[in-house]
Coordinates of C-alpha atoms and ligand atoms in Angstrom, one line a residue:
M4 CA -12.8 -9.8 -27.5
K5 CA -13.8 -6.5 -25.7
Y6 CA -13.3 -7.7 -22.1
E7 CA -9.6 -9.2 -22.8
K8 CA -8.7 -5.9 -24.5
E9 CA -9.8 -4.0 -21.4
L10 CA -8.1 -6.3 -19.2
N11 CA -4.8 -6.1 -21.1
R12 CA -4.5 -2.2 -21.0
R13 CA -5.1 -1.8 -17.2
K14 CA -2.2 -1.4 -14.6
T15 CA -3.0 -1.3 -11.0
F16 CA -0.4 0.1 -8.7
A17 CA 0.6 2.2 -5.6
I18 CA 3.3 4.6 -5.0
I19 CA 5.1 3.9 -1.4
S20 CA 7.7 5.4 0.6
H21 CA 8.8 6.7 3.7
P22 CA 7.4 10.4 4.4
D23 CA 9.0 12.9 2.9
A24 CA 10.7 10.9 0.0
G25 CA 8.7 12.5 -2.6
K26 CA 5.7 10.3 -3.1
T27 CA 3.2 13.2 -3.4
T28 CA 5.5 14.8 -5.9
L29 CA 5.9 11.8 -8.1
T30 CA 2.1 11.2 -8.2
E31 CA 1.7 14.7 -9.5
K32 CA 4.2 14.2 -12.2
F33 CA 2.5 10.9 -13.1
L34 CA -1.0 12.8 -13.2
L35 CA 0.6 15.7 -15.4
F36 CA 2.0 12.9 -17.9
G37 CA -1.4 11.5 -17.9
G38 CA -3.1 14.7 -18.7
A39 CA -5.4 14.2 -15.6
I40 CA -4.3 17.5 -14.1
Q41 CA -2.8 20.6 -16.1
T42 CA -0.6 22.2 -13.3
A43 CA 1.7 21.4 -10.7
G44 CA 0.4 21.8 -7.1
A45 CA -3.0 20.5 -8.1
V46 CA -2.5 17.3 -5.9
K47 CA -2.7 18.2 -2.3
S48 CA -0.7 16.2 0.0
N49 CA -2.8 13.7 1.9
K50 CA -0.1 13.4 4.6
I51 CA -1.3 14.2 7.9
K52 CA 1.3 16.6 9.1
K53 CA 3.4 15.5 12.3
H54 CA 2.5 18.8 14.1
A55 CA -1.3 17.9 13.5
T56 CA -1.4 14.7 15.3
S57 CA -4.2 15.8 17.6
D58 CA -6.1 18.2 15.7
F59 CA -9.2 16.5 14.5
M60 CA -10.5 19.2 12.3
E61 CA -7.4 18.8 10.4
I62 CA -7.5 15.1 10.3
E63 CA -10.9 15.6 8.8
R64 CA -9.9 18.0 6.4
Q65 CA -7.1 15.5 5.3
R66 CA -9.4 12.7 5.1
G67 CA -11.6 14.7 2.8
I68 CA -8.8 15.3 0.4
S69 CA -7.7 11.7 0.8
V70 CA -11.0 10.3 -0.3
A71 CA -10.8 12.1 -3.7
T72 CA -7.0 10.9 -4.0
S73 CA -7.5 7.5 -2.8
V74 CA -7.6 6.2 -6.3
M75 CA -6.6 8.1 -9.3
T76 CA -7.4 6.8 -12.8
F77 CA -5.5 8.1 -15.9
E78 CA -4.6 7.0 -19.4
Y79 CA -1.0 7.2 -20.7
K80 CA -0.2 6.0 -24.1
D81 CA -3.3 3.7 -24.4
T82 CA -2.5 2.3 -20.9
L83 CA -5.3 2.8 -18.2
I84 CA -3.6 3.3 -15.2
N85 CA -5.1 3.1 -11.5
L86 CA -3.1 4.7 -8.9
L87 CA -3.9 3.7 -5.7
D88 CA -2.7 6.2 -3.1
T89 CA -1.5 5.2 0.6
P90 CA -1.5 7.5 3.7
G91 CA 1.6 9.2 4.3
H92 CA 1.5 9.2 8.1
K93 CA 3.1 6.3 9.7
D94 CA 0.1 5.6 12.1
F95 CA -1.8 4.6 9.2
A96 CA 0.6 2.2 8.0
E97 CA -1.8 -0.7 8.3
D98 CA -4.2 1.0 5.9
T99 CA -1.3 1.2 3.4
Y100 CA -0.6 -2.6 3.9
R101 CA -4.0 -3.2 3.1
T102 CA -4.2 -1.2 0.1
L103 CA -1.0 -3.2 -1.2
T104 CA -3.3 -6.1 -1.2
A105 CA -5.2 -4.4 -4.1
V106 CA -2.5 -3.5 -6.3
D107 CA -0.5 -5.4 -9.1
S108 CA 2.9 -3.7 -8.6
V109 CA 4.3 -0.8 -6.6
V110 CA 6.8 2.0 -7.3
L111 CA 9.3 2.6 -4.3
V112 CA 10.5 6.2 -3.9
I113 CA 13.5 6.3 -1.9
D114 CA 15.3 9.7 -1.0
S115 CA 18.9 9.7 -2.4
V116 CA 19.9 11.5 0.8
N117 CA 18.4 9.5 3.7
G118 CA 18.7 6.0 1.8
V119 CA 16.7 3.3 3.1
E120 CA 14.3 4.3 6.1
D121 CA 12.0 2.7 8.6
Q122 CA 9.0 2.9 6.6
T123 CA 10.7 1.8 3.4
R124 CA 11.6 -1.5 5.2
R125 CA 8.5 -2.6 6.6
L126 CA 6.6 -1.6 3.4
M127 CA 9.1 -3.7 1.5
E128 CA 8.3 -6.5 4.0
V129 CA 4.8 -6.7 2.9
C130 CA 5.8 -6.4 -0.9
R131 CA 7.8 -9.5 -0.4
M132 CA 5.4 -11.4 1.4
R133 CA 3.1 -11.2 -1.9
D134 CA 6.0 -11.1 -4.3
T135 CA 4.8 -7.8 -5.6
P136 CA 6.8 -6.6 -8.6
V137 CA 8.7 -3.5 -7.6
I138 CA 10.1 -0.5 -9.5
V139 CA 12.4 1.9 -7.5
F140 CA 12.9 5.5 -8.1
I141 CA 15.8 7.1 -6.3
N142 CA 14.6 10.8 -5.8
K143 CA 16.3 13.9 -5.1
M144 CA 19.4 13.5 -7.2
D145 CA 19.6 17.4 -7.3
R146 CA 20.8 17.0 -3.5
D147 CA 24.0 15.9 -2.4
G148 CA 23.2 12.2 -1.8
K149 CA 24.9 9.1 -1.0
N150 CA 27.5 7.4 -3.2
R151 CA 25.3 5.8 -5.8
F152 CA 26.8 2.6 -5.5
D153 CA 26.9 2.5 -1.6
L154 CA 23.0 3.4 -2.1
L155 CA 22.5 0.2 -4.4
E156 CA 24.3 -1.7 -1.9
E157 CA 22.2 -0.6 1.0
I158 CA 19.1 -0.9 -0.8
E159 CA 20.0 -4.4 -1.9
G160 CA 21.1 -5.5 1.6
E161 CA 18.3 -3.6 3.6
L162 CA 15.5 -4.7 1.5
K163 CA 16.5 -8.0 0.4
I164 CA 15.8 -7.5 -3.2
Q165 CA 18.0 -7.7 -6.3
L166 CA 18.2 -4.2 -7.9
H167 CA 18.9 -3.5 -11.8
P168 CA 19.8 -0.2 -12.7
M169 CA 18.0 1.1 -15.9
T170 CA 19.3 4.5 -15.6
W171 CA 22.7 5.8 -14.2
P172 CA 23.3 9.1 -12.7
I173 CA 26.1 11.6 -13.5
N174 CA 26.9 12.9 -10.1
S175 CA 24.4 14.4 -7.8
G176 CA 23.8 17.8 -5.9
K177 CA 24.8 20.8 -7.7
D178 CA 26.9 18.9 -10.0
F179 CA 24.1 16.5 -11.2
K180 CA 24.3 16.3 -14.9
G181 CA 21.8 13.8 -16.0
V182 CA 21.1 10.2 -16.4
Y183 CA 22.4 7.9 -18.8
N184 CA 19.7 5.6 -20.0
L185 CA 20.8 2.0 -20.1
H186 CA 18.2 0.5 -21.9
D187 CA 17.9 3.0 -24.7
K188 CA 21.5 3.8 -24.8
S189 CA 20.5 7.6 -24.5
L190 CA 21.9 10.5 -22.3
L191 CA 19.3 12.7 -20.6
L192 CA 20.6 15.9 -19.6
F193 CA 19.4 17.6 -16.3
T194 CA 17.5 20.7 -16.4
A195 CA 15.4 22.2 -13.6
N196 CA 11.9 22.0 -14.9
T197 CA 8.6 21.5 -13.5
K198 CA 6.4 20.7 -16.7
A199 CA 5.5 17.5 -18.0
T200 CA 6.6 17.6 -21.5
D201 CA 8.0 15.3 -24.1
D202 CA 10.8 17.6 -25.3
E203 CA 13.2 16.4 -22.7
D204 CA 16.8 17.2 -23.8
S205 CA 18.0 13.9 -24.9
V206 CA 20.9 12.8 -26.8
V207 CA 21.1 9.3 -28.2
I208 CA 24.7 7.9 -27.8
H209 CA 25.2 4.5 -29.7
D210 CA 28.5 4.2 -28.7
L211 CA 29.8 5.8 -25.3
N212 CA 33.2 6.3 -26.8
D213 CA 31.6 8.9 -29.0
S214 CA 33.3 12.3 -28.3
V215 CA 29.5 13.9 -28.1
L216 CA 29.5 12.5 -24.8
D217 CA 32.6 14.4 -23.5
E218 CA 31.1 17.5 -25.2
K219 CA 27.9 17.4 -23.3
V220 CA 29.2 16.4 -19.8
G221 CA 33.0 17.2 -19.8
D222 CA 35.9 14.9 -20.0
K223 CA 36.0 13.7 -16.5
D224 CA 32.4 13.0 -16.0
A225 CA 32.2 11.4 -19.5
A226 CA 35.4 9.0 -18.2
Q227 CA 33.9 8.2 -15.1
L228 CA 30.3 7.4 -16.7
R229 CA 32.3 5.0 -19.3
E230 CA 33.7 3.3 -16.1
D231 CA 30.7 3.1 -14.3
V232 CA 28.8 1.7 -17.1
E233 CA 31.3 -1.0 -18.3
L234 CA 30.9 -2.3 -14.6
I235 CA 27.2 -2.2 -14.7
D236 CA 26.7 -3.9 -17.7
G237 CA 29.0 -6.7 -16.7
V238 CA 27.2 -7.0 -13.3
Y239 CA 23.7 -6.8 -14.5
G240 CA 23.2 -7.0 -18.4
E241 CA 19.8 -6.7 -19.8
L242 CA 16.7 -6.9 -17.3
E243 CA 15.0 -10.2 -17.2
T244 CA 11.2 -9.0 -17.1
Q245 CA 10.2 -12.2 -15.7
K246 CA 12.3 -11.9 -12.7
Y247 CA 10.8 -8.4 -12.1
L248 CA 7.2 -10.0 -12.4
D249 CA 8.1 -12.6 -10.1
G250 CA 9.3 -9.8 -7.4
K251 CA 13.0 -11.1 -7.3
V252 CA 14.6 -8.1 -9.1
A253 CA 13.6 -4.4 -9.0
P254 CA 14.6 -2.1 -11.9
V255 CA 16.0 1.3 -10.4
F256 CA 15.7 4.6 -11.9
F257 CA 17.5 7.9 -10.7
G258 CA 15.9 11.3 -10.9
S259 CA 14.1 14.2 -9.2
A260 CA 10.5 14.3 -8.8
I261 CA 10.2 17.9 -8.2
N262 CA 12.0 18.9 -11.3
N263 CA 10.2 16.2 -13.2
F264 CA 13.7 14.8 -14.1
G265 CA 13.9 10.9 -14.9
V266 CA 10.3 10.5 -14.3
K267 CA 9.2 9.7 -18.0
E268 CA 11.9 7.2 -18.1
M269 CA 10.4 5.4 -15.4
L270 CA 6.7 5.8 -16.6
D271 CA 7.5 4.6 -20.1
T272 CA 9.3 1.6 -18.6
F273 CA 6.4 0.9 -16.2
I274 CA 3.6 0.8 -18.8
R275 CA 5.9 -1.5 -21.1
I276 CA 6.8 -4.0 -18.2
A277 CA 4.3 -3.5 -15.3
P278 CA 1.9 -6.4 -14.8
V279 CA -1.7 -6.4 -16.0
P280 CA -4.2 -7.7 -13.3
R281 CA -3.4 -11.3 -12.6
S282 CA -5.4 -14.6 -11.4
R283 CA -5.7 -14.6 -7.6
E284 CA -6.1 -17.3 -5.1
T285 CA -9.1 -17.8 -3.0
T286 CA -10.0 -20.1 -0.3
K287 CA -11.8 -22.4 -2.8
R288 CA -10.0 -22.2 -6.2
M289 CA -7.7 -19.9 -8.3
I290 CA -9.8 -17.1 -9.7
D291 CA -8.5 -16.7 -13.5
V292 CA -8.6 -13.0 -14.0
K293 CA -10.2 -13.8 -17.7
E294 CA -13.1 -15.6 -16.1
E295 CA -16.3 -13.7 -17.4
K296 CA -18.0 -13.9 -14.0
F297 CA -17.5 -11.2 -11.5
S298 CA -15.5 -11.3 -8.4
G299 CA -13.9 -8.7 -6.3
F300 CA -13.0 -7.8 -2.6
I301 CA -13.3 -5.0 -0.1
F302 CA -9.7 -3.6 0.8
K303 CA -10.8 -0.2 2.3
I304 CA -13.5 1.3 4.2
H305 CA -13.4 5.2 4.3
A306 CA -16.1 6.6 6.7
N307 CA -17.2 10.1 6.6
L308 CA -16.3 11.8 9.9
D309 CA -19.1 14.4 9.4
P310 CA -22.1 13.2 11.7
K311 CA -24.5 15.0 9.3
H312 CA -23.4 12.7 6.5
R313 CA -22.5 9.5 8.0
D314 CA -21.8 7.7 4.8
R315 CA -19.1 5.0 4.2
I316 CA -17.4 4.3 0.9
A317 CA -16.2 0.7 0.7
F318 CA -13.4 0.3 -1.7
L319 CA -13.9 -2.7 -3.9
R320 CA -11.0 -4.2 -6.0
V321 CA -12.5 -5.9 -9.2
C322 CA -10.6 -9.3 -9.7
S323 CA -12.3 -11.0 -12.5
G324 CA -15.3 -10.3 -14.9
R325 CA -17.1 -7.0 -15.3
F326 CA -19.0 -5.2 -12.5
E327 CA -22.2 -4.0 -13.7
R328 CA -24.4 -0.9 -12.1
N329 CA -27.6 -2.0 -10.6
K330 CA -26.8 -5.8 -11.2
Y331 CA -27.2 -8.1 -8.2
Y332 CA -24.1 -9.5 -6.5
H333 CA -23.6 -12.0 -3.9
H334 CA -22.1 -10.9 -0.7
V335 CA -20.3 -14.0 0.5
R336 CA -20.2 -13.3 4.4
L337 CA -23.8 -12.2 4.9
D338 CA -25.1 -14.6 2.4
K339 CA -26.9 -11.7 0.6
E340 CA -27.8 -10.6 -2.8
M341 CA -27.0 -6.7 -3.2
R342 CA -26.8 -4.3 -6.1
F343 CA -25.3 -0.9 -6.2
S344 CA -27.0 2.2 -8.0
N345 CA -24.1 4.6 -7.5
P346 CA -21.0 3.0 -7.9
Y347 CA -18.4 5.4 -8.3
S348 CA -15.0 5.4 -10.3
F349 CA -12.3 7.8 -9.3
L350 CA -11.1 9.8 -12.4
A351 CA -8.4 12.3 -11.4
R352 CA -9.9 13.7 -8.5
S353 CA -13.5 13.9 -9.0
K354 CA -15.8 10.9 -8.5
D355 CA -18.0 9.6 -11.3
V356 CA -20.8 7.4 -11.3
I357 CA -20.0 4.4 -13.6
D358 CA -21.8 1.7 -15.4
D359 CA -19.3 -0.8 -15.3
A360 CA -15.8 -1.8 -14.4
Y361 CA -13.2 -4.4 -15.3
A362 CA -10.4 -6.5 -13.4
G363 CA -8.0 -4.3 -12.1
D364 CA -10.3 -1.4 -11.5
V365 CA -11.4 0.1 -8.0
V366 CA -14.9 0.8 -7.5
G367 CA -16.2 3.0 -4.5
L368 CA -19.5 1.6 -3.1
F369 CA -21.9 3.4 -0.6
D370 CA -22.0 1.4 2.4
T371 CA -24.4 1.6 5.4
G372 CA -22.7 -1.0 7.4
N373 CA -22.8 -4.1 5.3
F374 CA -19.1 -4.5 4.6
K375 CA -15.8 -5.2 6.4
I376 CA -12.2 -5.3 5.1
G377 CA -11.7 -8.7 3.2
D378 CA -15.4 -9.1 2.2
T379 CA -16.1 -10.7 -1.1
L380 CA -18.8 -10.2 -3.8
T381 CA -19.1 -12.8 -6.4
E382 CA -22.0 -13.8 -8.9
G383 CA -23.0 -16.5 -6.4
E384 CA -20.0 -18.9 -5.7
D385 CA -18.7 -18.8 -2.2
F386 CA -15.2 -18.1 -1.6
Y387 CA -12.9 -15.4 -0.1
F388 CA -9.9 -14.1 -1.5
T389 CA -6.9 -15.0 0.5
G390 CA -3.7 -12.8 1.2
I391 CA -5.5 -9.9 3.0
P392 CA -3.8 -10.2 6.4
S393 CA -3.9 -8.5 9.5
F394 CA -0.5 -7.4 10.8
S395 CA 0.2 -7.2 14.6
P396 CA -0.7 -3.7 16.1
E397 CA 2.2 -2.0 17.7
I398 CA 0.5 -0.4 20.7
F399 CA -2.2 -2.2 22.9
K400 CA -4.8 -0.3 25.3
E401 CA -7.5 -1.7 27.4
L402 CA -10.7 -0.1 26.5
V403 CA -12.7 1.3 29.5
N404 CA -16.2 2.1 29.1
K405 CA -16.8 5.6 31.0
D406 CA -20.7 5.7 30.8
P407 CA -22.4 2.2 31.6
M408 CA -25.7 3.4 30.2
K409 CA -24.0 3.5 26.8
T410 CA -22.6 -0.2 26.8
K411 CA -24.5 -1.3 23.8
Q412 CA -23.5 1.8 21.8
L413 CA -19.9 1.5 22.7
E414 CA -19.9 -2.3 21.7
K415 CA -21.6 -1.6 18.3
G416 CA -19.3 1.5 17.5
V417 CA -16.1 -0.7 18.4
N418 CA -17.4 -3.5 16.1
Q419 CA -18.1 -1.2 13.2
L420 CA -14.8 0.9 13.6
T421 CA -12.6 -2.3 13.9
D422 CA -14.7 -3.8 10.5
E423 CA -13.7 -0.6 8.8
G424 CA -9.9 -1.8 9.9
V425 CA -9.2 1.6 12.0
A426 CA -7.8 -0.9 14.8
Q427 CA -7.9 -4.8 15.9
L428 CA -10.1 -5.7 18.8
F429 CA -8.8 -8.6 21.1
T430 CA -11.0 -10.1 24.0
Q431 CA -8.8 -11.1 26.7
F432 CA -9.5 -15.0 27.7
G433 CA -11.1 -15.2 31.1
G434 CA -11.2 -11.7 32.0
N435 CA -13.1 -10.5 28.8
K436 CA -11.2 -7.5 28.7
K437 CA -11.3 -5.6 25.4
I438 CA -8.1 -4.8 24.2
I439 CA -7.7 -2.1 21.2
G440 CA -4.6 -2.7 19.0
C441 CA -3.1 0.0 16.8
V442 CA -0.2 0.9 14.7
G443 CA 0.0 4.4 16.0
E444 CA -1.3 7.0 18.8
L445 CA -3.2 8.7 16.4
Q446 CA -5.6 6.2 15.9
F447 CA -6.6 5.8 19.7
E448 CA -7.5 9.4 19.3
V449 CA -9.5 9.2 16.5
I450 CA -11.5 6.3 18.1
Q451 CA -12.3 8.0 21.2
Y452 CA -13.5 10.9 19.1
R453 CA -15.6 8.9 16.7
L454 CA -17.2 6.8 19.4
L455 CA -18.4 9.8 21.1
Q456 CA -19.5 11.8 18.1
E457 CA -20.9 9.0 16.2
Y458 CA -22.4 6.4 18.7
G459 CA -22.4 8.9 21.9
A460 CA -20.2 6.3 23.8
A461 CA -17.7 7.7 26.0
C462 CA -14.5 5.8 26.7
E463 CA -10.9 5.9 27.7
F464 CA -8.0 3.9 27.3
R465 CA -5.4 2.2 29.8
P466 CA -2.0 1.5 28.5
L467 CA -1.1 -2.4 28.4
P468 CA 2.4 -3.5 28.3
F469 CA 2.4 -5.6 25.1
Y470 CA 4.5 -5.3 22.1
K471 CA 3.2 -7.7 19.6
A472 CA 0.3 -9.9 18.7
C473 CA 1.2 -13.4 17.4
W474 CA -1.7 -15.6 16.0
L475 CA -1.4 -19.1 17.4
T476 CA -2.0 -22.5 15.6
S477 CA -1.3 -26.0 16.6
N478 CA -2.1 -29.7 15.3
D479 CA -2.3 -30.4 19.0
Q480 CA -5.4 -28.9 20.1
K481 CA -4.8 -29.7 23.7
K482 CA -1.4 -28.2 23.7
L483 CA -2.9 -24.9 22.6
E484 CA -5.7 -24.8 25.1
D485 CA -3.2 -25.7 27.8
F486 CA -1.0 -22.9 26.8
L487 CA -3.8 -20.3 26.5
R488 CA -5.2 -21.3 30.1
F489 CA -1.4 -21.1 31.4
K490 CA -0.8 -17.7 29.9
Q491 CA -4.2 -16.4 30.6
Q492 CA -2.8 -12.8 31.1
N493 CA -1.3 -12.7 27.7
S494 CA -4.0 -14.7 25.8
A495 CA -7.0 -13.3 23.9
E496 CA -9.2 -13.8 20.6
D497 CA -9.2 -11.7 17.8
K498 CA -12.6 -10.9 16.4
D499 CA -12.9 -14.0 14.3
G500 CA -12.3 -16.0 17.6
H501 CA -8.9 -16.8 16.5
P502 CA -6.4 -17.2 19.6
V503 CA -3.4 -14.8 20.0
Y504 CA -0.5 -14.5 22.2
L505 CA 0.3 -11.1 23.4
A506 CA 3.8 -10.7 24.0
Q507 CA 5.5 -8.3 26.5
S508 CA 8.8 -8.1 24.6
E509 CA 10.8 -9.9 22.1
W510 CA 12.6 -11.9 24.8
F511 CA 9.2 -13.3 26.1
L512 CA 7.9 -14.0 22.6
N513 CA 11.2 -15.8 21.8
T514 CA 11.4 -17.9 25.1
E515 CA 7.7 -18.8 24.2
I516 CA 8.4 -20.0 20.9
Q517 CA 11.3 -22.1 22.0
N518 CA 9.5 -23.7 24.8
N519 CA 6.4 -24.5 22.8
P520 CA 7.6 -26.2 19.7
D521 CA 4.1 -27.7 19.0
I522 CA 2.4 -24.2 18.5
Q523 CA 3.1 -22.2 15.6
F524 CA 3.3 -18.4 16.4
H525 CA 2.4 -16.3 13.2
F526 CA 3.1 -12.6 12.8
T527 CA 0.0 -12.1 10.4
S528 CA -3.2 -13.2 10.3
E529 CA -5.3 -13.9 7.2
I530 CA -8.7 -12.4 7.8
H531 CA -10.1 -15.2 6.0
K532 CA -8.5 -18.5 5.9
Ligands
G4P15 P1 5.9 12.5 0.6 O1 4.6 12.5 -0.4 O2 6.8 11.4 0.2 O3 5.8 12.6 2.1 O4 6.8 13.6 0.0 P2 6.6 14.9 -0.8 O5 6.2 14.5 -2.3 O6 5.6 16.0 -0.4 O7 7.9 15.6 -0.9 C1 8.5 16.0 0.3 C2 9.5 17.1 0.2 O8 10.5 16.9 -0.5 C3 8.9 18.4 -0.4 O9 9.3 19.4 0.3 C4 9.2 18.2 -1.9 O10 9.0 19.5 -2.4 C5 10.5 17.8 -1.7 N1 11.0 17.0 -2.9 C6 10.3 16.1 -3.7 N2 11.3 15.5 -4.7 C7 12.2 16.4 -4.7 C8 13.3 16.5 -5.7 O11 13.6 15.9 -6.3 N3 14.5 17.3 -5.1 C9 14.3 18.0 -3.9 N4 15.4 18.4 -3.6 N5 13.2 18.0 -3.3 C10 12.1 17.2 -3.5 P3 8.5 20.2 1.4 O12 9.6 21.4 1.6 O13 8.6 19.3 2.6 O14 7.2 20.8 1.0 P4 6.8 21.7 0.1 O15 6.6 23.0 0.8 O16 7.8 22.0 -1.2 O17 5.5 20.8 -0.4

């Protein structure tokens, strides 16, 4: 059946990393292998560089690039790969978390010199929540990095995932000689190279005691490799693919993205073991990915900052069936039938109007304000996909209206921007104070700028002393109401009317958790329960 064939050749994933670990470089090498681009340097980094934090023109320019690189579709050895890009700047982390709800697996890049960094930790937490299968690429082996065994131990300990080496490096830095492929039992010798070609210098070694190994890497390194491999084989054995698919074990590759070294090994393994689109849970029932009826959800909304072209693109992840151009679909939240005459797919860096799309694909839909994150489209059935949570913001500010004549515009603007997922809006109980929560300072600047430019509403922000938002639930409604009343200064509701506790510090939070055993404090909110 055509549909099943299409489904089984699709792999939708994201590359994630702490900024500067090599995500953009690796993305580019993947695209070169997939033939989607011909030359190195063609993929512009979409990261908003640290120095540009308050340069709006720069943000706009970068956002322009990031629309084009939001989804990159390419084919490699008959596999259709949808690579979803994630913003590099940490202030846009929430965007990244949401993109992770739309992928079936991830490749995590770790810098061999810096090891596990802040963003690595947090991104992995999100992956673990959903048991997303992870492949680890330890990058920059051409630099003097940490000891490889120490590095594996650090990653396992910090990211709380069991690792499984698939290749093993021979030294690092200027002594880096290459990697031994534990699966194929072949030796790949390091050459600095920026082309994506098949003719890599690899030597098949069926028996590690073969003297060809000593010839290729020298006696000392050959002896060390034999010792290492014996140890690794003893500890790890063969990779159990199911454990990887369950998100319990992460295969690890060593390499150097900039030199295009070790990348092909990973890509070949990726297309062999990475999951094809899977069935997904909804508020009503499990949606089997093989169902013929179309369903999908919006995981990202991208607004154009240019006031002359104030269009938005909503990114739809197809979860089942076949999406067709010009066919009417059911917008569950608005209870409205909608059709799309210009749905986009994202082949490499250009957008193309498409006629259809299958589960696993991402489609760009022109939006005039109908969508918010988490919205579901179906062929008529009412349900929402679950597992698309909001995470607690880290910075909270009170929104102050500077122009009472523009109150309505301000309200509309704030509502639309929070629908897009730029920030979260909380309303304090009692006082009706509007509180905006973001992951980074940059977003406040973006909001202020956009409210003025797009809605003509002037506002300013007053810092608030909160550090975390927790969503509250309880079986005892009275206790919850009493708590909210008693803690009025720290209580608010989110946009969907769910009660939230705003904690000043970890100490306060822990104290409240201890003192209120009948109330559950949640660190994420499902957008739709
Ligand atoms: P990111 O998207 O994760 O933020 O990282 P990006 O690929 O932009 O890489 C960050 C820096 O690390 C870049 O250098 C890049 O050239 C370098 N890099 C990537 N892979 C390797 C590798 O295998 N070995 C070494 N030694 N360096 C690597 P930059 O100087 O910040 O940028 P650029 O001027 O080279 O673009």
